[in-house]
PDB file of N, CA and C in Angstrom:
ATOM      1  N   UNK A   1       0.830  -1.191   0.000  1.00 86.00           N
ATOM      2  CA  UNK A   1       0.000   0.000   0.000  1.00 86.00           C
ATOM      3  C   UNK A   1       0.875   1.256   0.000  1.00 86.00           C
ATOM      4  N   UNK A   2       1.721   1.074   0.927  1.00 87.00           N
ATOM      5  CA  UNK A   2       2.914   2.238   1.018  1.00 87.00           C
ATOM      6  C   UNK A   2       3.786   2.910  -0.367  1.00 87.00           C
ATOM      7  N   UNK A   3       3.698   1.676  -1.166  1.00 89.00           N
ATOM      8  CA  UNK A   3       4.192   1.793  -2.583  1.00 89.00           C
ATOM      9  C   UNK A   3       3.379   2.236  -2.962  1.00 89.00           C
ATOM     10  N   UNK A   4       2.069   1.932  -3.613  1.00 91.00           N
ATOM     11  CA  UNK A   4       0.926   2.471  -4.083  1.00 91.00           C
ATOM     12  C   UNK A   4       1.333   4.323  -3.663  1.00 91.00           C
ATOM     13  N   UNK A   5       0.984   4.340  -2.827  1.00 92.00           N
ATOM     14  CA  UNK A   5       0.713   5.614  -2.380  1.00 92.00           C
ATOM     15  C   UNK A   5       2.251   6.784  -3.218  1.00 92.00           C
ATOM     16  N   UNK A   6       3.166   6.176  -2.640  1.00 92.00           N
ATOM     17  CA  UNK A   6       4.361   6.066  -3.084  1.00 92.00           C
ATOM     18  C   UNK A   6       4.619   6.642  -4.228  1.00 92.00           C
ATOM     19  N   UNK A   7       3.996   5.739  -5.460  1.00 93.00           N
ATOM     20  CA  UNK A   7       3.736   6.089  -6.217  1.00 93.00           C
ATOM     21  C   UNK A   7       3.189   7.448  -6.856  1.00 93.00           C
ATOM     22  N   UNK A   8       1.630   7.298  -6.588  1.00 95.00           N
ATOM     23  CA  UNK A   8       0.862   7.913  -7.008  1.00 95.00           C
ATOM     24  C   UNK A   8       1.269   9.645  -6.647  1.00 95.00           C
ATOM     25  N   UNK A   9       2.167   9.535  -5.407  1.00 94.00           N
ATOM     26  CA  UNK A   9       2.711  10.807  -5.058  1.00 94.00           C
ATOM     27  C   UNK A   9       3.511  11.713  -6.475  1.00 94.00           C
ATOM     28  N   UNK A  10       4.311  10.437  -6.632  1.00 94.00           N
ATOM     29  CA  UNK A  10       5.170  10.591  -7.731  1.00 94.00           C
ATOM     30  C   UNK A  10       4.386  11.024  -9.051  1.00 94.00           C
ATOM     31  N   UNK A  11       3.519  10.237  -9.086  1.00 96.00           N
ATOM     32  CA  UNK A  11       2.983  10.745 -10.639  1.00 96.00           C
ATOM     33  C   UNK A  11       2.080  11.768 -10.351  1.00 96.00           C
ATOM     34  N   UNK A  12       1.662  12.334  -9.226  1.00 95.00           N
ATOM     35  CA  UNK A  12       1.346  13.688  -8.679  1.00 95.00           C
ATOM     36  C   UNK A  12       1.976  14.596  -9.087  1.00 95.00           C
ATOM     37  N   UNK A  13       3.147  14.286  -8.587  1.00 95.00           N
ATOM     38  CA  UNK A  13       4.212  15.220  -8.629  1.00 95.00           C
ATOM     39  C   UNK A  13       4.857  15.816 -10.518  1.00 95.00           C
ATOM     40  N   UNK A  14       4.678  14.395 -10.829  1.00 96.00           N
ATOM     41  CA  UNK A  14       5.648  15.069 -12.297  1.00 96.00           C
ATOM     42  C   UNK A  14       4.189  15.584 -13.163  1.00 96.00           C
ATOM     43  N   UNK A  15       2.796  15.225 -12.669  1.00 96.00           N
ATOM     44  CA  UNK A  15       1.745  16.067 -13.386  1.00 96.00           C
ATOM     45  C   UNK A  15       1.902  17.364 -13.219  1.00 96.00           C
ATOM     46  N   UNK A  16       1.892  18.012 -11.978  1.00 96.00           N
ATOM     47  CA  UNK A  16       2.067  19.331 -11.320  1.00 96.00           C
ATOM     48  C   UNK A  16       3.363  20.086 -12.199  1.00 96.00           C
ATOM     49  N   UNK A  17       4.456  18.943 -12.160  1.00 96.00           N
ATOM     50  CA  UNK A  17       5.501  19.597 -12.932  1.00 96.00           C
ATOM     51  C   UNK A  17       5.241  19.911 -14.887  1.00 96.00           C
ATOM     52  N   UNK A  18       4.904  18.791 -15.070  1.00 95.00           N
ATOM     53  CA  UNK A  18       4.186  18.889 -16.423  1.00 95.00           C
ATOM     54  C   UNK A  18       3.197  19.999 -16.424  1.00 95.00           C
ATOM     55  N   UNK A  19       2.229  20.431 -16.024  1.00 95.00           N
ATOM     56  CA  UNK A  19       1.424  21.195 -15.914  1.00 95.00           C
ATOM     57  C   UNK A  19       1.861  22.496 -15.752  1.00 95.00           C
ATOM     58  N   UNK A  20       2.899  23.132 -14.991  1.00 96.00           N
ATOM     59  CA  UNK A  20       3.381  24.296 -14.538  1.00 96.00           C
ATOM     60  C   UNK A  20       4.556  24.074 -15.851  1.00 96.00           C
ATOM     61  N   UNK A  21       4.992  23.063 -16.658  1.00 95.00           N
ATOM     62  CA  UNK A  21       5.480  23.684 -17.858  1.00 95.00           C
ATOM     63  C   UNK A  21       5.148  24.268 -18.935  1.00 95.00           C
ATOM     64  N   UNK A  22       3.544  23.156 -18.751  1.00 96.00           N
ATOM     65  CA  UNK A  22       2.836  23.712 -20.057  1.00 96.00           C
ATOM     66  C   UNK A  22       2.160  25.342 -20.032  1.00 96.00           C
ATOM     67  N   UNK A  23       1.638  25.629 -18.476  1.00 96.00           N
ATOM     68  CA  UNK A  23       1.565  26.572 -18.329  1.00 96.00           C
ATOM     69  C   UNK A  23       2.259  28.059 -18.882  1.00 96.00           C
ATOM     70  N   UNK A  24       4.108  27.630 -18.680  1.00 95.00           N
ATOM     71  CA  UNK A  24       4.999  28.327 -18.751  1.00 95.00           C
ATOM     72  C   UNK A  24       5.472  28.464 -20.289  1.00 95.00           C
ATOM     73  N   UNK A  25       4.748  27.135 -20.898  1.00 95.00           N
ATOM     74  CA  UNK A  25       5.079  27.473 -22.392  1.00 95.00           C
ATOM     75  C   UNK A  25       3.968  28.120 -23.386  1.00 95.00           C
ATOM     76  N   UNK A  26       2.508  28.142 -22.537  1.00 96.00           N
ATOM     77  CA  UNK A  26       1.099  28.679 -22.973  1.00 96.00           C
ATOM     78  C   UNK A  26       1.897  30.607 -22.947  1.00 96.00           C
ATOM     79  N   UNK A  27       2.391  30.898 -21.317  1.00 95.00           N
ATOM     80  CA  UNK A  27       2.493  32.120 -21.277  1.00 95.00           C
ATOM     81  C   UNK A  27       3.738  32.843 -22.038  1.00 95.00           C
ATOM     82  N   UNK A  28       4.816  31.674 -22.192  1.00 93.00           N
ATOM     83  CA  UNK A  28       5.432  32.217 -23.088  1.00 93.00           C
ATOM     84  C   UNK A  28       5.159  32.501 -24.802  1.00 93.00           C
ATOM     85  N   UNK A  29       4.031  31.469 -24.933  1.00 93.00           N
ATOM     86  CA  UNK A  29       3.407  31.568 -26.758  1.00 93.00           C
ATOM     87  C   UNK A  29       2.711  33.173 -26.414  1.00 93.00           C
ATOM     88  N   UNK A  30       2.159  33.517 -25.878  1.00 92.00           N
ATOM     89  CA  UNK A  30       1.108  34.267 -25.572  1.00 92.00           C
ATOM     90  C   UNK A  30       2.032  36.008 -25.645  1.00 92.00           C
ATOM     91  N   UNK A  31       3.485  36.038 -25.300  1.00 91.00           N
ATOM     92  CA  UNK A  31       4.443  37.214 -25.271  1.00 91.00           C
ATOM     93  C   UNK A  31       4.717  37.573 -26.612  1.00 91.00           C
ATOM     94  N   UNK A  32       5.254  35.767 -26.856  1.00 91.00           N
ATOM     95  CA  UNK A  32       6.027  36.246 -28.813  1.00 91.00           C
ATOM     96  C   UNK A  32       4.460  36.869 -29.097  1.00 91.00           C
ATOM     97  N   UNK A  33       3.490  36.292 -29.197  1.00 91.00           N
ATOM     98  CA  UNK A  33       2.048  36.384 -30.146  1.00 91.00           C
ATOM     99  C   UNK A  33       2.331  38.236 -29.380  1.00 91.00           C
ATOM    100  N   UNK A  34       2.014  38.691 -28.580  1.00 89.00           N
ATOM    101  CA  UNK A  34       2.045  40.259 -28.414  1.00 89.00           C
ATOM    102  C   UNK A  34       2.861  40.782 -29.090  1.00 89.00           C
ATOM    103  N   UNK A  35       4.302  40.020 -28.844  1.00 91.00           N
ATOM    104  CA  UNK A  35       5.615  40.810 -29.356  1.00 91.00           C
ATOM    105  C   UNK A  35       5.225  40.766 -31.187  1.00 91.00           C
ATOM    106  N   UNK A  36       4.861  39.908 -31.861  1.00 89.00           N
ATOM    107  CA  UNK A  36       4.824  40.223 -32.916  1.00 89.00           C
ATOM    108  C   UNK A  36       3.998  40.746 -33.750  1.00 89.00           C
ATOM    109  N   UNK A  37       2.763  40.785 -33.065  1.00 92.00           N
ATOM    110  CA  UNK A  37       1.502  41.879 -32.871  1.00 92.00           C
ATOM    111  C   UNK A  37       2.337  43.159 -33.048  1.00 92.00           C
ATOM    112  N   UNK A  38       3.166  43.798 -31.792  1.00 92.00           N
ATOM    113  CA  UNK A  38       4.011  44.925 -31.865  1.00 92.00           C
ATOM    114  C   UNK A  38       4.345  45.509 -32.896  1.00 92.00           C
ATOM    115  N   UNK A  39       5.521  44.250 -33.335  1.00 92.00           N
ATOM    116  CA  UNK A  39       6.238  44.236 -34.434  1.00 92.00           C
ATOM    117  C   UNK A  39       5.856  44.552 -35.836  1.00 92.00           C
ATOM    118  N   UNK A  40       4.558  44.053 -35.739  1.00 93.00           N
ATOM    119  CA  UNK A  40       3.600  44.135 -37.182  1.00 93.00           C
ATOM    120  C   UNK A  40       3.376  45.736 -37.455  1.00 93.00           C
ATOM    121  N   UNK A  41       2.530  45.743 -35.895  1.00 93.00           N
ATOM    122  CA  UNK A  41       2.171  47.293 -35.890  1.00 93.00           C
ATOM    123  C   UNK A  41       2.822  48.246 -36.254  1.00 93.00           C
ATOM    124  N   UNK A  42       4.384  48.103 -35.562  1.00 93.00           N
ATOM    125  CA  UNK A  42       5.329  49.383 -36.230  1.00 93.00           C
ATOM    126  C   UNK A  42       6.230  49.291 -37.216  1.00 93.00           C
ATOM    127  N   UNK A  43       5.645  47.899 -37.551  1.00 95.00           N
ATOM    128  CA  UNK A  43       6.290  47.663 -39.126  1.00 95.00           C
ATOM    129  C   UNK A  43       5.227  48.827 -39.930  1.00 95.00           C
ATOM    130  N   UNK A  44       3.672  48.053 -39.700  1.00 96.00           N
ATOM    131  CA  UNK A  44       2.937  49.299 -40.577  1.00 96.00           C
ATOM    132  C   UNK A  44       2.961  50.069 -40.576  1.00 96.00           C
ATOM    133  N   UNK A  45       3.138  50.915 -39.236  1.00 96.00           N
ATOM    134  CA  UNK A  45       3.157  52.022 -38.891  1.00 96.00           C
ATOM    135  C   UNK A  45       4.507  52.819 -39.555  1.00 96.00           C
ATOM    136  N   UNK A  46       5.846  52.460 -39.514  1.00 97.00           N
ATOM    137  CA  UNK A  46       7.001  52.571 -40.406  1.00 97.00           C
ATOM    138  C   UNK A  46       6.528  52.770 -41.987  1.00 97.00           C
ATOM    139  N   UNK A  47       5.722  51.654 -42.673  1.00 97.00           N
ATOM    140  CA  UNK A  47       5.251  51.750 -43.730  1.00 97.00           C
ATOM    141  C   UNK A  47       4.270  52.217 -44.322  1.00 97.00           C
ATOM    142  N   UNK A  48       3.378  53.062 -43.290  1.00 97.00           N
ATOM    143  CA  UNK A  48       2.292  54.529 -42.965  1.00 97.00           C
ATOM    144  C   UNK A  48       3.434  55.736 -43.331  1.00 97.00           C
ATOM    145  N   UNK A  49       4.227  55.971 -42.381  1.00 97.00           N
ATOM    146  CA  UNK A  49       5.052  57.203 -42.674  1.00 97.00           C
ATOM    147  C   UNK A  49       6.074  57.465 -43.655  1.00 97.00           C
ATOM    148  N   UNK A  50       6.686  56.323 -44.274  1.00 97.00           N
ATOM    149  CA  UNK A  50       6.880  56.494 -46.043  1.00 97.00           C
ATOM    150  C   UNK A  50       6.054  57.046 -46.830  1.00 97.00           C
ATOM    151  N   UNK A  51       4.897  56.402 -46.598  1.00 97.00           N
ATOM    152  CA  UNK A  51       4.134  56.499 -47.866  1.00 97.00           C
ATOM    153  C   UNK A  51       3.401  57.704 -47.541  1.00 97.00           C
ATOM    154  N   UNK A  52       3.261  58.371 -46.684  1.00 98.00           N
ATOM    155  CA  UNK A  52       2.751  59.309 -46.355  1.00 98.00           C
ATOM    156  C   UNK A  52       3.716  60.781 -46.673  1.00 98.00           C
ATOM    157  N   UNK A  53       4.831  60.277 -46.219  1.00 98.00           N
ATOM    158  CA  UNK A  53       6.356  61.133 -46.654  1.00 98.00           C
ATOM    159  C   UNK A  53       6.328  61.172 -48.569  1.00 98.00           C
ATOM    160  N   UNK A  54       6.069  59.927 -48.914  1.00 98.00           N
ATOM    161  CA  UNK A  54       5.792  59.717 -50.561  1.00 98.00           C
ATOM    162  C   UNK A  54       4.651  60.694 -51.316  1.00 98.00           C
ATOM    163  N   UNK A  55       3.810  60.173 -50.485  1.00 98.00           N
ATOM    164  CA  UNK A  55       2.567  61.411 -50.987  1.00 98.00           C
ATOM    165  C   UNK A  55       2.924  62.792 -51.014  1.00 98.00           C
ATOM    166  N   UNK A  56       3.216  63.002 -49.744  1.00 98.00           N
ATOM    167  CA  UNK A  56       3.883  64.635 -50.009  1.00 98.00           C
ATOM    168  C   UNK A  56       4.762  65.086 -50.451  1.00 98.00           C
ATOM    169  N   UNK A  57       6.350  63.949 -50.829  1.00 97.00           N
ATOM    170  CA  UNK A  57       7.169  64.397 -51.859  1.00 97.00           C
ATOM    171  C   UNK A  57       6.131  65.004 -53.152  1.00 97.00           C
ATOM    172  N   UNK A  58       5.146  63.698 -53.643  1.00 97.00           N
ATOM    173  CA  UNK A  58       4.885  64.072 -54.871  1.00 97.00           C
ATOM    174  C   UNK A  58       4.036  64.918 -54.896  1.00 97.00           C
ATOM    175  N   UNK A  59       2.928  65.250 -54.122  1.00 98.00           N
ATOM    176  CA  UNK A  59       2.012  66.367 -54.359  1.00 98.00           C
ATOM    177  C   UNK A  59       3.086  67.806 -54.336  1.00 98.00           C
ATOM    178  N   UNK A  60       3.949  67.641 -53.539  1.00 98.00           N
ATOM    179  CA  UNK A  60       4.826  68.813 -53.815  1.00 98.00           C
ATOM    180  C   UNK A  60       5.320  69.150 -55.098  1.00 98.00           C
ATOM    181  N   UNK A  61       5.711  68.032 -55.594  1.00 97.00           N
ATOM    182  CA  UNK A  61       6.420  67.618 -57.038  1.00 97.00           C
ATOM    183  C   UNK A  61       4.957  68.325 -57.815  1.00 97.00           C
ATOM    184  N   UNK A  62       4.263  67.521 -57.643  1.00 97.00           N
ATOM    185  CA  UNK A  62       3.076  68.337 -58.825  1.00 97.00           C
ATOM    186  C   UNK A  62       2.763  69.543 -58.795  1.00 97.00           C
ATOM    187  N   UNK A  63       2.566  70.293 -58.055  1.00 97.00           N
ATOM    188  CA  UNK A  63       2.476  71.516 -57.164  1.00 97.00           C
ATOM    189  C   UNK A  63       3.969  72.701 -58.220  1.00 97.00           C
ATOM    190  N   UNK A  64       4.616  71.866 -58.249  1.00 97.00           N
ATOM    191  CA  UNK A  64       6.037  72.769 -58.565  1.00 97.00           C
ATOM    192  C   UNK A  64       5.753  72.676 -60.552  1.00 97.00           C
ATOM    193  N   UNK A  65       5.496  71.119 -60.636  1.00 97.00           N
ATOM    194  CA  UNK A  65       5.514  71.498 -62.136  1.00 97.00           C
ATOM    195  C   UNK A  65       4.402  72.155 -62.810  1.00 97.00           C
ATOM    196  N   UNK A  66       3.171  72.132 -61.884  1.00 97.00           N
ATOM    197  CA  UNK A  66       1.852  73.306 -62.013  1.00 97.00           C
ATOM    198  C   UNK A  66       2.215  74.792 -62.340  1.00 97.00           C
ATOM    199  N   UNK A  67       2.994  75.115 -61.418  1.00 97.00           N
ATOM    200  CA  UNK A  67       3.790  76.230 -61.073  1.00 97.00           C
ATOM    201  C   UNK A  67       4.484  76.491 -62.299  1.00 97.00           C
ATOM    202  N   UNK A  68       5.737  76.040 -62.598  1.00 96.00           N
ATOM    203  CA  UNK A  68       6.198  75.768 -63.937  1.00 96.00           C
ATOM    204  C   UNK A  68       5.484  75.415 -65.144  1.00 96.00           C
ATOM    205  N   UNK A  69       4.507  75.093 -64.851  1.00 97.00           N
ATOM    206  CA  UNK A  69       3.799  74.877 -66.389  1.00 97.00           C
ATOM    207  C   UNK A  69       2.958  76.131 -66.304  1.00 97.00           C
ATOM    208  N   UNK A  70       2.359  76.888 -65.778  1.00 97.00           N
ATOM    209  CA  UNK A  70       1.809  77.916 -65.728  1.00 97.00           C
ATOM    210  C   UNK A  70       2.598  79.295 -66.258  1.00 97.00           C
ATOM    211  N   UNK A  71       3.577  79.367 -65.587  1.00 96.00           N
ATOM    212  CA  UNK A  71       4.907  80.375 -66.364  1.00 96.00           C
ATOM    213  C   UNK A  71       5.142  80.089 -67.284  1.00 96.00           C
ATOM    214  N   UNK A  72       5.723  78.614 -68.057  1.00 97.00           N
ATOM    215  CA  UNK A  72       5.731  78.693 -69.202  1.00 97.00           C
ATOM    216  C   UNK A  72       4.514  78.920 -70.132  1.00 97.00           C
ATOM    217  N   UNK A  73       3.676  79.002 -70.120  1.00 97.00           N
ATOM    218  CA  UNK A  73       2.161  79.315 -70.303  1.00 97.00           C
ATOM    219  C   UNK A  73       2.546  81.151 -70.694  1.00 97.00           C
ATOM    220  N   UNK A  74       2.649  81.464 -69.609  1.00 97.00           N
ATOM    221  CA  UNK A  74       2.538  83.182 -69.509  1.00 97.00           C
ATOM    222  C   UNK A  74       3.565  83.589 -70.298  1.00 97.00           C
ATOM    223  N   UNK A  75       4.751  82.744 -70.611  1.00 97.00           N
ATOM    224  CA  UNK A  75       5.822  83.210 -71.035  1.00 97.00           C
ATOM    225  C   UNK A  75       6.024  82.974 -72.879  1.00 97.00           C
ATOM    226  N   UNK A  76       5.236  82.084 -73.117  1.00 97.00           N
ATOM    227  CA  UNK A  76       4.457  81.476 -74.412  1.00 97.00           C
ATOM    228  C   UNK A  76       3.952  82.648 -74.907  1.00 97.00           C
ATOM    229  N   UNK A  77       2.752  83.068 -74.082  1.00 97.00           N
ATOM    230  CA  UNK A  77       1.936  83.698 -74.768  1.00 97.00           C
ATOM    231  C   UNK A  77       2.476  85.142 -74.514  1.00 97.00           C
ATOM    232  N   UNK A  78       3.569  85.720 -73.905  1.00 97.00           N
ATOM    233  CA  UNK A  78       4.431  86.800 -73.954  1.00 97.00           C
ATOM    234  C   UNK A  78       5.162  87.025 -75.330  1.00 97.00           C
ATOM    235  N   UNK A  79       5.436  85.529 -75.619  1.00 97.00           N
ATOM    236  CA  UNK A  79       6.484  85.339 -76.720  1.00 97.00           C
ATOM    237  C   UNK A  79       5.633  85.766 -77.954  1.00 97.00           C
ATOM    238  N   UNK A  80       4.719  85.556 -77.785  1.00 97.00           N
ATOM    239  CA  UNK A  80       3.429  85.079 -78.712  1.00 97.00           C
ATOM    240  C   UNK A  80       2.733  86.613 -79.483  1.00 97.00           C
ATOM    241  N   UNK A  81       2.835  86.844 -78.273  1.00 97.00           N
ATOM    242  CA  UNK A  81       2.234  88.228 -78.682  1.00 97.00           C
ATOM    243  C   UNK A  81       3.666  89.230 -79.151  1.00 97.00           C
ATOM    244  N   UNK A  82       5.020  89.148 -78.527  1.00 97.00           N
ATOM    245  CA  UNK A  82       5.893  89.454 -79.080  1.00 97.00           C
ATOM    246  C   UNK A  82       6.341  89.748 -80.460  1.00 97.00           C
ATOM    247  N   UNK A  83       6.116  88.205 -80.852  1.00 97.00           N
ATOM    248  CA  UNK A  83       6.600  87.915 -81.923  1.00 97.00           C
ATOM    249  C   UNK A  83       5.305  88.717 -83.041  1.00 97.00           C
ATOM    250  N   UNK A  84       4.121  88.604 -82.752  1.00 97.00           N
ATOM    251  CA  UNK A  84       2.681  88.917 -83.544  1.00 97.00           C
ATOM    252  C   UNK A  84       3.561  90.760 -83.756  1.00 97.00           C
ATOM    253  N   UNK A  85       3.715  91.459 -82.781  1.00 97.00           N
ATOM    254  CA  UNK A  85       4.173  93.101 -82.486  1.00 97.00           C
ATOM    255  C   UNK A  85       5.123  93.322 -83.125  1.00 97.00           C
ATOM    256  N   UNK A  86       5.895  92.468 -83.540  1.00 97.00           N
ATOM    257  CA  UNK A  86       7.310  92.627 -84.457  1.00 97.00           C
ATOM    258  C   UNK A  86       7.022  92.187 -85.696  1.00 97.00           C
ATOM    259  N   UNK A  87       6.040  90.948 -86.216  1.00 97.00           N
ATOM    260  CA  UNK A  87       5.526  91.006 -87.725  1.00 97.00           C
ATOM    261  C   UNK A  87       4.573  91.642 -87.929  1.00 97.00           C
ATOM    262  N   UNK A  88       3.995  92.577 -86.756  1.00 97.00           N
ATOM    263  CA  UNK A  88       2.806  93.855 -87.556  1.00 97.00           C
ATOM    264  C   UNK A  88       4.012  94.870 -87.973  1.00 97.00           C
ATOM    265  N   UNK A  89       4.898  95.279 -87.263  1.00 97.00           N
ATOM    266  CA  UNK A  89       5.533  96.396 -87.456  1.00 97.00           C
ATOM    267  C   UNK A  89       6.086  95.653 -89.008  1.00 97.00           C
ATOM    268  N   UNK A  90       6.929  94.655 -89.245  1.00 97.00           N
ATOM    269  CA  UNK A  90       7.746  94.295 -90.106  1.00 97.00           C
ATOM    270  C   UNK A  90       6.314  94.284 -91.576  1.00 97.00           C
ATOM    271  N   UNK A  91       5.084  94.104 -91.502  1.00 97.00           N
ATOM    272  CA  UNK A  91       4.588  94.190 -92.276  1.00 97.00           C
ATOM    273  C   UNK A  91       4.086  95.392 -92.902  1.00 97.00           C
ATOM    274  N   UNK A  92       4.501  96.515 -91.904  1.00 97.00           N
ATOM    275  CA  UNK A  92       4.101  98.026 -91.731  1.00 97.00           C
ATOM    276  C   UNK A  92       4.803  98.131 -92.891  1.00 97.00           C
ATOM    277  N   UNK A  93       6.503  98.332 -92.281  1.00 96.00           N
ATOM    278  CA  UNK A  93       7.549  98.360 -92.790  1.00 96.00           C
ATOM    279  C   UNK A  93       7.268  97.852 -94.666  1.00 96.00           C
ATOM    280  N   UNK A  94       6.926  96.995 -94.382  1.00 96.00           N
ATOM    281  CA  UNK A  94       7.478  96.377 -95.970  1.00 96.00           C
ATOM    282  C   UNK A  94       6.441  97.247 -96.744  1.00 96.00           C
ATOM    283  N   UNK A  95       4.781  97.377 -96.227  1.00 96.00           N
ATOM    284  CA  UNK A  95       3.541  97.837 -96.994  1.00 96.00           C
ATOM    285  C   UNK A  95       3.726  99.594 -97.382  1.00 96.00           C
ATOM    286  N   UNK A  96       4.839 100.252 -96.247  1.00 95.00           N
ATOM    287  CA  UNK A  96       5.483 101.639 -96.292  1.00 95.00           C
ATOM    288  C   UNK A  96       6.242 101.816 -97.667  1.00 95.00           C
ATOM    289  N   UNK A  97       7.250 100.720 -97.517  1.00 95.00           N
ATOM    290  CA  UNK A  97       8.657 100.729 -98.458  1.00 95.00           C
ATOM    291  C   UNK A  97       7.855 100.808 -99.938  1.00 95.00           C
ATOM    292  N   UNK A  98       6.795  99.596 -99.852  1.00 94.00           N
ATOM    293  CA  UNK A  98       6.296  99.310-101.019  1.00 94.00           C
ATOM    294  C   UNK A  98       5.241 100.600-101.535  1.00 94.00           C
ATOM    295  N   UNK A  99       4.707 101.130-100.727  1.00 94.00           N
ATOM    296  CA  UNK A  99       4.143 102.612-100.921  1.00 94.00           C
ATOM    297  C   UNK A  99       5.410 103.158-101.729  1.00 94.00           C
ATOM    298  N   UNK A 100       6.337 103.621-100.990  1.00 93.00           N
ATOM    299  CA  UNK A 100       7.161 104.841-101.508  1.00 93.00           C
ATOM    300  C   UNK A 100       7.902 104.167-103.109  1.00 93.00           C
ATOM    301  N   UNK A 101       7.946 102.941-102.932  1.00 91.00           N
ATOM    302  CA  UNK A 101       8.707 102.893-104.661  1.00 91.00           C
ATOM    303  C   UNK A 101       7.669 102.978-105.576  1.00 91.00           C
ATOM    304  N   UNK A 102       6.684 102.829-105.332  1.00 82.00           N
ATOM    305  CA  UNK A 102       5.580 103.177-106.525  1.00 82.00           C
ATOM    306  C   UNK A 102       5.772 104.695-106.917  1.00 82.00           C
TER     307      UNK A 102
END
């Protein structure tokens, strides 16, 4: 009986121990699973503020060649009208010349 008992102490014992491992390996699954929860998060979060940094490189970028395409615009039609003010005169010129040799 003494054995019996003996026993059963024993396989008491290494349940309790088994049990308080599995425990210890439940609470350790349960840290990584947070920790890489974390990890995820400020991975995205890292890959939020690129792309967010990206967006505003380029809206800046568009913003500038708006800018630039608009001046060249004004500067076109500067040219434009330039050039129109110098072949009225040059046609003056020639319709004058051609007056006086008659």
């Amino acid at each position: 009986l003494q054995n019996s008992i003996d026993s059963l102490r024993r396989q008491k014992a290494e349940a309790e121990e088994h049990s308080m491992n599995l425990a210890s390996d439940l609470q350790n699954a349960k840290r990584a699973a947070v920790t890489g929860e974390d990890k995820a998060r400020r991975e995205a979060r890292e890959q939020l503020t690129v792309l967010q940094q990206t967006i505003e490189k380029l809206e800046n970028e568009n913003l500038r060649l708006e800018d630039s395409k608009k001046r060249m615009a004004v500067e076109h039609a500067s040219t434009i009208s330039r050039v129109t003010r110098e072949c009225e005169a040059a046609r003056s010129d020639c319709q004058r010349i051609a007056r006086e040799k008659e």
